[in-house]
Amino acid sequence: VTGSGSTVTVAAGTYNEQLTIDKSLTLTGDVGDASAGPGAAAPLLDGGGLVGSAIVISPGTSGVTIEGLEITNYRNRDLDTAFTTGGLGSAIEAFSGSTSNITIRDNFLHDLGWNGVLVGNEGQALHDNWSVDNNVITNMGFIGVELTNTQNSSVTGNVITGGSDILGEDSSGNEPADNSDDGILVQT
């Protein structure tokens, strides 16, 4: 537990967990040099195939920086499950209400069941002032960076490749045909 506005420095190592951020804070690992992605000693958030997103930023939260991390292996539910849901399996998610003044930089986000970064909502108040910079995002289930119902935001200097299954595999390992996306989606 840390106070609002604090910096949490995450040591190198592997962490198998999900986080919810509901206050202003900086979560920092190894930001590395000027190239996209984190440094060699970046801590690893490994979901191990866990259903859900790695980091969820709660509605109403402002002033968050997430930097210098590697995030992998979070997934969506199986395609033939009644509750397959968009959004689950993202590295960083803020998909309800609104958030503001959020910076996501120098991370390696890969092998995910949905997006690298998912920001949006179903028409509630706009998210504001998101900066998604200098990340490496690959092998995600849908889109590298999605900013829906977001204003005054930027996506720069990222390396994004390899969108694959929109909803993942069914429980038999079958992949739906022709459902690949990648890149950046910005819409209001």
Short mmCIF file of N, CA, C and O in Angstrom, two decimals, residues 132-179:
data_model
loop_
_atom_site.label_atom_id
_atom_site.label_comp_id
_atom_site.label_asym_id
_atom_site.label_seq_id
_atom_site.Cartn_x
_atom_site.Cartn_y
_atom_site.Cartn_z
N VAL A 132 1.03 7.49 -24.77
CA VAL A 132 1.51 6.11 -24.94
C VAL A 132 2.73 6.20 -25.85
O VAL A 132 2.61 6.38 -27.06
N ASP A 133 3.91 6.12 -25.27
CA ASP A 133 5.13 6.43 -25.99
C ASP A 133 6.23 5.39 -25.79
O ASP A 133 6.44 4.90 -24.67
N ASN A 134 6.93 5.09 -26.88
CA ASN A 134 8.19 4.37 -26.82
C ASN A 134 8.06 2.94 -26.28
O ASN A 134 8.96 2.42 -25.65
N ASN A 135 6.91 2.30 -26.54
CA ASN A 135 6.69 0.92 -26.12
C ASN A 135 6.93 -0.04 -27.28
O ASN A 135 6.79 0.34 -28.44
N VAL A 136 7.24 -1.28 -26.97
CA VAL A 136 7.26 -2.36 -27.96
C VAL A 136 6.06 -3.24 -27.63
O VAL A 136 5.92 -3.72 -26.50
N ILE A 137 5.17 -3.40 -28.63
CA ILE A 137 3.92 -4.14 -28.42
C ILE A 137 3.80 -5.16 -29.55
O ILE A 137 3.78 -4.79 -30.72
N THR A 138 3.72 -6.45 -29.18
CA THR A 138 3.68 -7.49 -30.20
C THR A 138 2.85 -8.69 -29.75
O THR A 138 2.71 -8.93 -28.55
N ASN A 139 2.34 -9.41 -30.72
CA ASN A 139 1.58 -10.64 -30.49
C ASN A 139 0.43 -10.44 -29.50
O ASN A 139 0.30 -11.17 -28.52
N MET A 140 -0.41 -9.47 -29.83
CA MET A 140 -1.59 -9.24 -29.01
C MET A 140 -2.80 -9.81 -29.75
O MET A 140 -2.77 -9.97 -30.96
N GLY A 141 -3.85 -10.09 -29.02
CA GLY A 141 -5.03 -10.69 -29.62
C GLY A 141 -5.83 -9.75 -30.51
O GLY A 141 -6.56 -10.19 -31.38
N PHE A 142 -5.69 -8.44 -30.33
CA PHE A 142 -6.52 -7.53 -31.11
C PHE A 142 -5.69 -6.36 -31.61
O PHE A 142 -5.14 -6.41 -32.69
N ILE A 143 -5.53 -5.31 -30.84
CA ILE A 143 -4.89 -4.08 -31.31
C ILE A 143 -3.77 -3.67 -30.34
O ILE A 143 -3.90 -3.85 -29.14
N GLY A 144 -2.71 -3.11 -30.87
CA GLY A 144 -1.61 -2.67 -30.03
C GLY A 144 -2.03 -1.60 -29.03
O GLY A 144 -1.85 -1.75 -27.82
N VAL A 145 -2.59 -0.50 -29.53
CA VAL A 145 -3.04 0.60 -28.68
C VAL A 145 -4.43 1.02 -29.14
O VAL A 145 -4.62 1.36 -30.31
N GLU A 146 -5.40 1.00 -28.24
CA GLU A 146 -6.76 1.44 -28.55
C GLU A 146 -7.14 2.58 -27.61
O GLU A 146 -7.16 2.41 -26.39
N LEU A 147 -7.43 3.74 -28.20
CA LEU A 147 -7.92 4.89 -27.45
C LEU A 147 -9.31 5.21 -27.96
O LEU A 147 -9.47 5.80 -29.03
N THR A 148 -10.32 4.81 -27.24
CA THR A 148 -11.72 5.04 -27.60
C THR A 148 -12.31 6.02 -26.58
O THR A 148 -12.09 5.87 -25.39
N ASN A 149 -13.06 7.00 -27.06
CA ASN A 149 -13.63 8.04 -26.18
C ASN A 149 -12.53 8.70 -25.35
O ASN A 149 -12.61 8.80 -24.13
N THR A 150 -11.50 9.13 -26.05
CA THR A 150 -10.31 9.72 -25.44
C THR A 150 -9.97 11.01 -26.17
O THR A 150 -10.06 11.08 -27.38
N GLN A 151 -9.57 12.04 -25.42
CA GLN A 151 -9.21 13.33 -26.03
C GLN A 151 -7.84 13.79 -25.53
O GLN A 151 -7.35 13.33 -24.51
N ASN A 152 -7.24 14.73 -26.27
CA ASN A 152 -5.97 15.36 -25.89
C ASN A 152 -4.89 14.34 -25.56
O ASN A 152 -4.18 14.45 -24.57
N SER A 153 -4.75 13.33 -26.42
CA SER A 153 -3.84 12.22 -26.14
C SER A 153 -2.89 11.99 -27.30
O SER A 153 -3.13 12.45 -28.42
N SER A 154 -1.79 11.26 -27.03
CA SER A 154 -0.81 11.00 -28.08
C SER A 154 -0.31 9.56 -28.01
O SER A 154 -0.25 8.96 -26.94
N VAL A 155 0.04 9.05 -29.18
CA VAL A 155 0.64 7.72 -29.33
C VAL A 155 1.84 7.92 -30.24
O VAL A 155 1.68 8.17 -31.44
N THR A 156 3.06 7.85 -29.69
CA THR A 156 4.26 8.15 -30.48
C THR A 156 5.40 7.20 -30.16
O THR A 156 5.54 6.72 -29.03
N GLY A 157 6.22 6.94 -31.17
CA GLY A 157 7.47 6.21 -30.98
C GLY A 157 7.33 4.75 -30.58
O GLY A 157 8.29 4.14 -30.11
N ASN A 158 6.17 4.16 -30.78
CA ASN A 158 5.95 2.76 -30.42
C ASN A 158 6.31 1.85 -31.59
O ASN A 158 6.21 2.23 -32.75
N VAL A 159 6.70 0.62 -31.28
CA VAL A 159 6.92 -0.42 -32.27
C VAL A 159 5.82 -1.45 -32.05
O VAL A 159 5.79 -2.10 -31.00
N ILE A 160 4.89 -1.58 -33.02
CA ILE A 160 3.72 -2.42 -32.85
C ILE A 160 3.64 -3.41 -34.01
O ILE A 160 3.59 -3.01 -35.17
N THR A 161 3.62 -4.71 -33.69
CA THR A 161 3.53 -5.76 -34.71
C THR A 161 2.73 -6.94 -34.18
O THR A 161 2.61 -7.14 -32.97
N GLY A 162 2.19 -7.71 -35.10
CA GLY A 162 1.71 -9.05 -34.79
C GLY A 162 0.40 -9.20 -34.08
O GLY A 162 0.30 -10.03 -33.19
N GLY A 163 -0.63 -8.43 -34.45
CA GLY A 163 -1.95 -8.74 -33.92
C GLY A 163 -2.34 -10.13 -34.39
O GLY A 163 -1.99 -10.55 -35.48
N SER A 164 -3.03 -10.87 -33.57
CA SER A 164 -3.43 -12.22 -33.98
C SER A 164 -4.90 -12.41 -33.71
O SER A 164 -5.70 -11.63 -34.17
N ASP A 165 -5.29 -13.40 -32.95
CA ASP A 165 -6.70 -13.72 -32.76
C ASP A 165 -7.44 -12.58 -32.09
O ASP A 165 -7.04 -12.11 -31.05
N ILE A 166 -8.58 -12.20 -32.64
CA ILE A 166 -9.40 -11.18 -32.00
C ILE A 166 -9.89 -11.68 -30.65
O ILE A 166 -9.81 -11.01 -29.65
N LEU A 167 -10.41 -12.88 -30.60
CA LEU A 167 -10.94 -13.41 -29.35
C LEU A 167 -10.17 -14.61 -28.83
O LEU A 167 -10.56 -15.20 -27.84
N GLY A 168 -9.12 -15.04 -29.49
CA GLY A 168 -8.34 -16.15 -28.99
C GLY A 168 -8.77 -17.47 -29.59
O GLY A 168 -9.36 -17.53 -30.65
N GLU A 169 -8.47 -18.54 -28.93
CA GLU A 169 -8.78 -19.88 -29.39
C GLU A 169 -9.97 -20.42 -28.62
O GLU A 169 -10.24 -20.02 -27.50
N ASP A 170 -10.68 -21.38 -29.25
CA ASP A 170 -11.70 -22.07 -28.48
C ASP A 170 -11.00 -23.13 -27.63
O ASP A 170 -9.79 -23.32 -27.71
N SER A 171 -11.73 -23.83 -26.81
CA SER A 171 -11.10 -24.76 -25.87
C SER A 171 -10.46 -25.95 -26.56
O SER A 171 -9.68 -26.68 -25.96
N SER A 172 -10.73 -26.15 -27.86
CA SER A 172 -10.09 -27.21 -28.63
C SER A 172 -8.83 -26.74 -29.34
O SER A 172 -8.20 -27.49 -30.06
N GLY A 173 -8.48 -25.47 -29.16
CA GLY A 173 -7.29 -24.92 -29.79
C GLY A 173 -7.53 -24.41 -31.19
O GLY A 173 -6.59 -24.07 -31.91
N ASN A 174 -8.78 -24.33 -31.64
CA ASN A 174 -9.09 -23.83 -32.97
C ASN A 174 -9.12 -22.32 -32.99
O ASN A 174 -9.67 -21.70 -32.10
N GLU A 175 -8.53 -21.75 -34.03
CA GLU A 175 -8.51 -20.30 -34.16
C GLU A 175 -9.51 -19.87 -35.22
O GLU A 175 -9.54 -20.44 -36.30
N PRO A 176 -10.33 -18.85 -34.96
CA PRO A 176 -11.24 -18.34 -35.99
C PRO A 176 -10.44 -17.80 -37.17
O PRO A 176 -9.34 -17.27 -37.00
N ALA A 177 -10.96 -17.95 -38.36
CA ALA A 177 -10.25 -17.50 -39.57
C ALA A 177 -10.39 -15.99 -39.75
O ALA A 177 -11.37 -15.39 -39.34
N ASP A 178 -9.38 -15.39 -40.37
CA ASP A 178 -9.41 -14.00 -40.82
C ASP A 178 -9.87 -13.01 -39.75
O ASP A 178 -10.83 -12.29 -39.92
N ASN A 179 -9.17 -12.98 -38.64
CA ASN A 179 -9.56 -12.06 -37.58
C ASN A 179 -8.37 -11.31 -37.01
O ASN A 179 -8.35 -10.97 -35.85
#
